[in-house]
Coordinates of C-alpha atoms and ligand atoms in Angstrom, one line a residue:
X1 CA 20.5 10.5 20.4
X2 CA 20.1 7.6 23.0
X3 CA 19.4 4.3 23.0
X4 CA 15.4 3.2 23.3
X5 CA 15.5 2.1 27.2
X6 CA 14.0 -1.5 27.2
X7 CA 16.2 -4.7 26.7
X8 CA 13.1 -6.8 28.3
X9 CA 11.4 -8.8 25.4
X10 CA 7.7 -8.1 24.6
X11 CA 4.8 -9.4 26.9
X12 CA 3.2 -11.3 24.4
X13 CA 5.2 -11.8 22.2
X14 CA 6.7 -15.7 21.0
X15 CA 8.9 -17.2 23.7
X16 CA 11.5 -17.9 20.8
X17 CA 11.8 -15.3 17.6
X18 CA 13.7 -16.6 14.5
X19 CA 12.7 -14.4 12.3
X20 CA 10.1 -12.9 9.4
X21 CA 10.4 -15.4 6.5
X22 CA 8.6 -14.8 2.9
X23 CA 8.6 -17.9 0.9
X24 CA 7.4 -17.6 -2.7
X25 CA 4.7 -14.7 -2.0
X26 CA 2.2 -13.8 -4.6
X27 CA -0.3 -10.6 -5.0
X28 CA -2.5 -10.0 -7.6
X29 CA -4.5 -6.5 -7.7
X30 CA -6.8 -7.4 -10.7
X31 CA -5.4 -7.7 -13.3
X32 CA -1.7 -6.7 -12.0
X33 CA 0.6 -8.7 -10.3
X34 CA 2.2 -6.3 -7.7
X35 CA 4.4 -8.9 -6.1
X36 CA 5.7 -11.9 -8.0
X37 CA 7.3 -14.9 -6.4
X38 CA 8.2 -12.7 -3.7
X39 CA 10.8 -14.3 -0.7
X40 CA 13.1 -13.2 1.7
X41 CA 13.7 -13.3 5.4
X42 CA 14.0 -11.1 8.8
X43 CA 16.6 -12.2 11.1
X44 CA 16.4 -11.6 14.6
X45 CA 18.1 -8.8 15.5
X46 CA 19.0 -7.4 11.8
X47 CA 18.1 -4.4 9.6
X48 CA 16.9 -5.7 5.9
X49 CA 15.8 -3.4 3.7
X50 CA 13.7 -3.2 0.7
X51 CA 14.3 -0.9 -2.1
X52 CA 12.9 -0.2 -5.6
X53 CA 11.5 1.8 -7.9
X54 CA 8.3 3.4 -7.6
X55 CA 5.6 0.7 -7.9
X56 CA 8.0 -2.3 -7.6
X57 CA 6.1 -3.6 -4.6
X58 CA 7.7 -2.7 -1.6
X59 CA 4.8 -1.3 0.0
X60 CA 3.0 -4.4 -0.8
X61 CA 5.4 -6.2 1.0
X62 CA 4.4 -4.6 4.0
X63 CA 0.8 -4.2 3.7
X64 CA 1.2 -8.6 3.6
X65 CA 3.1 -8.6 6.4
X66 CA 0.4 -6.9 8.1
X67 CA -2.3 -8.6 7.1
X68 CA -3.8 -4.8 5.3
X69 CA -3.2 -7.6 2.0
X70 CA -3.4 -11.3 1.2
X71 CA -1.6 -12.8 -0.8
X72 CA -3.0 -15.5 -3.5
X73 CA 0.6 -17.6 -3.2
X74 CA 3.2 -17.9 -0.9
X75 CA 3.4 -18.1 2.9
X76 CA 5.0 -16.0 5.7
X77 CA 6.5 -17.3 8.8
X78 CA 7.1 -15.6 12.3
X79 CA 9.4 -17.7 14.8
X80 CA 9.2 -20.5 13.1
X81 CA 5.4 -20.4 13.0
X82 CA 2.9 -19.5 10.5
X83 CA 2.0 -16.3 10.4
X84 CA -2.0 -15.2 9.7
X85 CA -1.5 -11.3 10.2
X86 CA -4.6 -9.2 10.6
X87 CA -3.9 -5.3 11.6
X88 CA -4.9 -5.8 15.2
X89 CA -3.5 -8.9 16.0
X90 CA 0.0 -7.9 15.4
X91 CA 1.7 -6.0 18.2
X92 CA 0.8 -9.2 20.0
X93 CA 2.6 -11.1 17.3
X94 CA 5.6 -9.0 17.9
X95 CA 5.3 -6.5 15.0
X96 CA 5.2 -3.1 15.0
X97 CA 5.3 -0.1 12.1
X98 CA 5.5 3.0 11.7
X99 CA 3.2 5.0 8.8
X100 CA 4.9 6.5 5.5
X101 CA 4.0 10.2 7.0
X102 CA 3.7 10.8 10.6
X103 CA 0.3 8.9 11.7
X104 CA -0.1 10.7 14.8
X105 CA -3.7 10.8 16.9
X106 CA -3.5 14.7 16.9
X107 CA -5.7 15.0 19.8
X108 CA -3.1 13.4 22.0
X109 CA 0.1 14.3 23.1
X110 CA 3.4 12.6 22.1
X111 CA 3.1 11.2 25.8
X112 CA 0.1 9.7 25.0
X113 CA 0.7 8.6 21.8
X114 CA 3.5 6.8 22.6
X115 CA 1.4 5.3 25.5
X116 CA -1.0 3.7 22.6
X117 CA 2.1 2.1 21.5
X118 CA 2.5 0.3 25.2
X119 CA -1.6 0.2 25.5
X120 CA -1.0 -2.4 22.1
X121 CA 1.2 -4.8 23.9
X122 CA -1.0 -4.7 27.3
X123 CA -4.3 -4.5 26.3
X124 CA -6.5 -1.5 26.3
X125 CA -9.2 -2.9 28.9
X126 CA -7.5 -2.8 32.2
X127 CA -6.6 1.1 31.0
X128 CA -10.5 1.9 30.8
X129 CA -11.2 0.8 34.0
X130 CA -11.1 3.0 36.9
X131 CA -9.0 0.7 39.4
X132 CA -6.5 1.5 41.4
X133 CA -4.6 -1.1 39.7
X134 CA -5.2 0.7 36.3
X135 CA -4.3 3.8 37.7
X136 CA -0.7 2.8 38.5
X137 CA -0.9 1.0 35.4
X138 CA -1.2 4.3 33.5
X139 CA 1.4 5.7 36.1
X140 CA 3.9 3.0 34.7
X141 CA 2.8 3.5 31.0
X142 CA 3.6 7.1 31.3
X143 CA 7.0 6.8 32.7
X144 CA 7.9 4.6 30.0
X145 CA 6.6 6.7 27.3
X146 CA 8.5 9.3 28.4
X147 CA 11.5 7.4 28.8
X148 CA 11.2 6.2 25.4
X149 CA 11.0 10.1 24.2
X150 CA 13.9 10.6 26.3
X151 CA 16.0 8.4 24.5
X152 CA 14.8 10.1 21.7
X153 CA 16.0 13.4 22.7
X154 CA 12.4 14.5 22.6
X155 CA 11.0 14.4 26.2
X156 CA 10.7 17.8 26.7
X157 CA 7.8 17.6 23.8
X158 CA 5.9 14.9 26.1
X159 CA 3.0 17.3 26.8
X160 CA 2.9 19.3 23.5
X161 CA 0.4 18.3 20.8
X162 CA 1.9 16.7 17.4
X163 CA 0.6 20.0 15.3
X164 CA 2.2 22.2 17.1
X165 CA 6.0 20.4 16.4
X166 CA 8.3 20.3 13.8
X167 CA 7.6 17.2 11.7
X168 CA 11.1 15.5 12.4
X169 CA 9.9 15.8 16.2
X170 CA 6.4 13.9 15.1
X171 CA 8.3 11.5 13.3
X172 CA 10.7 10.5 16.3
X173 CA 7.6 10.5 18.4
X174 CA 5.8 8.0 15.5
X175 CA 9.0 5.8 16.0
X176 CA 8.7 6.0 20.3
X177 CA 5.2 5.0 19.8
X178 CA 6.1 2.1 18.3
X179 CA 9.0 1.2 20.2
X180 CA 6.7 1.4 23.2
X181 CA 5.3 -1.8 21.9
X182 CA 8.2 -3.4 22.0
X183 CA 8.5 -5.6 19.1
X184 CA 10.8 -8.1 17.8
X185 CA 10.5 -7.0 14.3
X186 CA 9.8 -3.4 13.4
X187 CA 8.5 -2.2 10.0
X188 CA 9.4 1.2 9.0
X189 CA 7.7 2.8 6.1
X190 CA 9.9 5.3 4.2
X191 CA 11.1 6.8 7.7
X192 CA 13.3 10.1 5.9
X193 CA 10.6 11.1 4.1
X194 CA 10.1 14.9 5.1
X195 CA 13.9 15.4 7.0
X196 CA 16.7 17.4 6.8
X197 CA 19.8 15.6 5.9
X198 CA 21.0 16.2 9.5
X199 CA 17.7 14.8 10.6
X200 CA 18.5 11.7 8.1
X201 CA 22.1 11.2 9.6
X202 CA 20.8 10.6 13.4
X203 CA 17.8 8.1 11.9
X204 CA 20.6 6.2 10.9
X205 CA 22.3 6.0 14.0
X206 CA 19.0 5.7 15.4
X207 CA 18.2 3.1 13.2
X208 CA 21.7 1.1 13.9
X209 CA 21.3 0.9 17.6
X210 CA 17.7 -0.7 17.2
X211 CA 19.2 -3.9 17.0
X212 CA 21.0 -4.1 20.6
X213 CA 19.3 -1.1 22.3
X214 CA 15.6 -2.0 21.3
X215 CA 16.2 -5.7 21.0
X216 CA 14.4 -6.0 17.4
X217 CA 14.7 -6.6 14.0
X218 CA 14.1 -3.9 11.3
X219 CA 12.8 -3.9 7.8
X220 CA 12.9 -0.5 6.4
X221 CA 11.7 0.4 3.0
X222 CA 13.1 3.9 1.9
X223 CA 14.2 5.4 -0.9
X224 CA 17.4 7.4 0.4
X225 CA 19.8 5.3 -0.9
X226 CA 22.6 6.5 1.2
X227 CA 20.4 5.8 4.5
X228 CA 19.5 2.4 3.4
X229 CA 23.0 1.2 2.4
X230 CA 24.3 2.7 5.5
X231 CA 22.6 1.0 8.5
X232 CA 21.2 -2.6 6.7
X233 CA 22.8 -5.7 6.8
X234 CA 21.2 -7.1 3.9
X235 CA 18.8 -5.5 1.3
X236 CA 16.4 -7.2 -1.1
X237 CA 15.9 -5.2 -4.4
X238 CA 12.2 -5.6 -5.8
X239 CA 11.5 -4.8 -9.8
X240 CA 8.1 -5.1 -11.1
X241 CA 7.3 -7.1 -8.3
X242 CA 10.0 -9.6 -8.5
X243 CA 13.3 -9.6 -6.1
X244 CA 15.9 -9.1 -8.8
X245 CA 18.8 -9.2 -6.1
X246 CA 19.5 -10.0 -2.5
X247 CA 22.9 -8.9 -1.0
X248 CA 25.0 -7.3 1.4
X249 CA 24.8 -3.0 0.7
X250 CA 28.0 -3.4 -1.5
X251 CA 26.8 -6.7 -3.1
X252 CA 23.8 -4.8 -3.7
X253 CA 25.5 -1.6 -5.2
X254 CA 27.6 -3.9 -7.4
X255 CA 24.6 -5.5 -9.1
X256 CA 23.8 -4.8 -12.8
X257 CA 20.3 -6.4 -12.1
X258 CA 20.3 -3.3 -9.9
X259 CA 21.8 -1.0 -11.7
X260 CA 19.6 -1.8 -14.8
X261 CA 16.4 -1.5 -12.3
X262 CA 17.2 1.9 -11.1
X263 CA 19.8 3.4 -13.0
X264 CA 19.2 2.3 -16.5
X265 CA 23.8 1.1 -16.7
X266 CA 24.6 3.0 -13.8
X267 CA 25.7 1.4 -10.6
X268 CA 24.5 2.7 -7.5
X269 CA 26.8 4.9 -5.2
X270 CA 25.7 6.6 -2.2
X271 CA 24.6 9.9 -2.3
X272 CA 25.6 9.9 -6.7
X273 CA 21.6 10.4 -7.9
X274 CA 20.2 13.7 -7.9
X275 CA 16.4 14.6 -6.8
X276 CA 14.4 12.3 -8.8
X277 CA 10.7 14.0 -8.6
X278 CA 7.8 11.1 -7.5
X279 CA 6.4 11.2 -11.2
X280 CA 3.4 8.9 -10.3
X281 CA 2.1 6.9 -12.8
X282 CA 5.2 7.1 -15.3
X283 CA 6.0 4.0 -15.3
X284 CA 3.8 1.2 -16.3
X285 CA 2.2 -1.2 -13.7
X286 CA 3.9 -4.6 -12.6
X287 CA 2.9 -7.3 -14.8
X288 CA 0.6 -5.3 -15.9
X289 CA -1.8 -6.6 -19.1
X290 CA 1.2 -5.2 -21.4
X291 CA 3.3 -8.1 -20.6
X292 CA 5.1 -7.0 -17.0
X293 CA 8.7 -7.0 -16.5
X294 CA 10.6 -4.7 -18.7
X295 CA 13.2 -2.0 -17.9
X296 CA 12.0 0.2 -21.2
X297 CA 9.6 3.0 -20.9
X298 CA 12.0 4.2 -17.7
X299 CA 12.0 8.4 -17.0
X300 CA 14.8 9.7 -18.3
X301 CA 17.7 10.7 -15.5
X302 CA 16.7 13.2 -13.7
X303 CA 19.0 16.7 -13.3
X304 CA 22.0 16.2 -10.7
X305 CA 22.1 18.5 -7.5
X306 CA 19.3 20.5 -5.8
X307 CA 17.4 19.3 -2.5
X308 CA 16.5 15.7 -1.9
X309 CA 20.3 14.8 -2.8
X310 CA 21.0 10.4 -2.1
X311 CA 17.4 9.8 -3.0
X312 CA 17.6 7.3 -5.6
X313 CA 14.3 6.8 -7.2
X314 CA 13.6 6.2 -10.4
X315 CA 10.4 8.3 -10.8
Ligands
ATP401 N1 -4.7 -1.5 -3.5 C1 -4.2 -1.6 -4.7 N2 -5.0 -1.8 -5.8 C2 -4.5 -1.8 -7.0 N3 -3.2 -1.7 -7.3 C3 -2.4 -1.5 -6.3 C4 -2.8 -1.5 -5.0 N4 -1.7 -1.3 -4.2 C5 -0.7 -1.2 -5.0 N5 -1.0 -1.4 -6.3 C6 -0.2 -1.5 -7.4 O1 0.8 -2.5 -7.1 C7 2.1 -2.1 -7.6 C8 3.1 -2.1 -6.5 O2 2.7 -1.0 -5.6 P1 3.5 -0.6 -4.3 O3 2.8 0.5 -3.7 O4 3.7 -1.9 -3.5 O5 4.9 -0.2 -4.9 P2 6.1 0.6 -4.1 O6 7.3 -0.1 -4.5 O7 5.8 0.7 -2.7 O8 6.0 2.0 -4.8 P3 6.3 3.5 -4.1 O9 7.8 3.5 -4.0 O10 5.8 4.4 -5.1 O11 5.7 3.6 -2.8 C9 1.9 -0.8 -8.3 O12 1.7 -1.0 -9.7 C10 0.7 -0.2 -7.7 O13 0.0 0.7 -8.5

């Protein structure tokens, strides 16, 4: 798999990027506190990632950072600056994600798809108007796109519809679109969900080379353990809402706060938990009206061996 083929910084994006910073974030849902106190920060140019147990607020995390959530505490940073997010506002802030399934407009091909992603980052007026100028514009858009699935191994897909794919090529194609925007900080949303572990091994390397070929920083939350400790450079673990560590992968693994979060007294080793089935509601809600953060009434371990082997959730 090759690199994403733009170095050039974003259009709009700040003139200087130092980073995503949460300081002391706060959400509420009701009655239940889904994130608790809740800081960490994005370096330019590094892969964090956010793990957990089901519920523990990782999505949260993201839906703040995009603006889909406000916090009641707390404050978030981008470059140094305050960051407001709203949904729309924030390929021009720099920030990019991709969806927890595949998120593809399936009357479009991956061509066009991924040209949405560029559309983001320069506006979708000019492309409605029938110029000249807009027609070289689209010219150029295309290219790229298909440059972008290129380097994704995936170019000769660049006129087929998503349905008609294998979903690891639809999820490439959700991760081209956007890369097309060309963001400092990319969000990606449980990005093995659905793959092969072949498919999972060339994320990661995929996911690696973001940094230098792509130019941005990455926070992934995911649940294959073995993919998260493998390509991030630091990892922030959330429980009940609250981060109970922050650390380097083997920092991380070494952590009884960890440990106790997802394994009950086992430490974490890559690729040692079986397939833990997504049990829903099994385990009770962050500082929920019982009284919040507790590690009792956690699922018992689940079976070793079968399919879904290095997902380490506690569910
Ligand atoms: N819109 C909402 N309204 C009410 N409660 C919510 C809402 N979104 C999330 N929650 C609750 O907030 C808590 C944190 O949820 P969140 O989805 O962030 O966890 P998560 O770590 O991403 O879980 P998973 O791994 O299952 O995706 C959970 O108890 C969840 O039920």
């Amino acid at each position: 798999m090759g690199a994403p083929p733009h170095n050039a910084p974003p259009h709009n994006a700040p003139p200087s990027h130092q980073g995503l910073e949460l300081a002391g974030v706060g959400v509420r849902f009701g009655g239940l506190t889904a994130l608790d106190d809740v800081s960490l920060t994005v370096p330019p140019r590094r892969i964090v990632g956010v793990i957990g147990p089901n519920g523990a607020g990782k999505t949260t995390v993201f839906n703040v950072i995009c603006g889909f959530v406000v916090p009641h505490t707390g404050t978030l940073t981008l470059g140094g600056r305050p960051l407001r997010p709203a949904p729309h506002r924030l390929s021009r802030a720099g920030i990019a994600r991709t969806l927890q399934g595949v998120g593809l407009f399936a009357g479009l091909t991956l061509a066009e798809n991924v040209m949405t992603g560029a559309r983001a980052r320069s506006g979708f007026v000019s492309s409605l108007l029938a110029t000249p100028r807009a027609a070289r514009d689209e010219r150029r858009l295309r290219t790229e796109a298909v440059a972008l699935l290129d380097s994704l191994d995936i170019a000769r897909y660049a006129d087929a519809l998503p349905a008609t794919l294998p979903y690891a090529i639809q999820k490439k194609a959700g991760l081209a679109r956007a890369l097309a925007a060309r963001p400092h900080l990319l969000l990606l949303d449980e990005p093995a969900g659905g793959l092969g572990a072949e498919e999972i091994d060339e994320l990661a390397a995929l996911i690696r080379d973001l940094p230098a070929s792509a130019g941005t920083a990455v926070l992934l939350v995911e649940h294959h353990m073995d993919l998260v400790m493998s390509v991030c450079d630091e990892i922030v673990v959330l429980d009940f809402g609250r981060v109970v560590a922050t650390g380097t992968p083997d920092q991380v693994r070494g952590d009884p706060a960890v440990a106790a979060a997802y394994l009950g007294t086992e430490a974490i080793a890559p690729g040692d938990a079986g397939p833990v089935p997504d049990s829903g509601d099994a385990r009770p809600p962050a500082g929920g009206p019982t009284g919040g953060a507790t590690t009792a009434g956690r699922p018992p371990d689940p079976p070793p061996g079968g399919p879904g082997d290095g997902v380490v959730a506690l569910r």
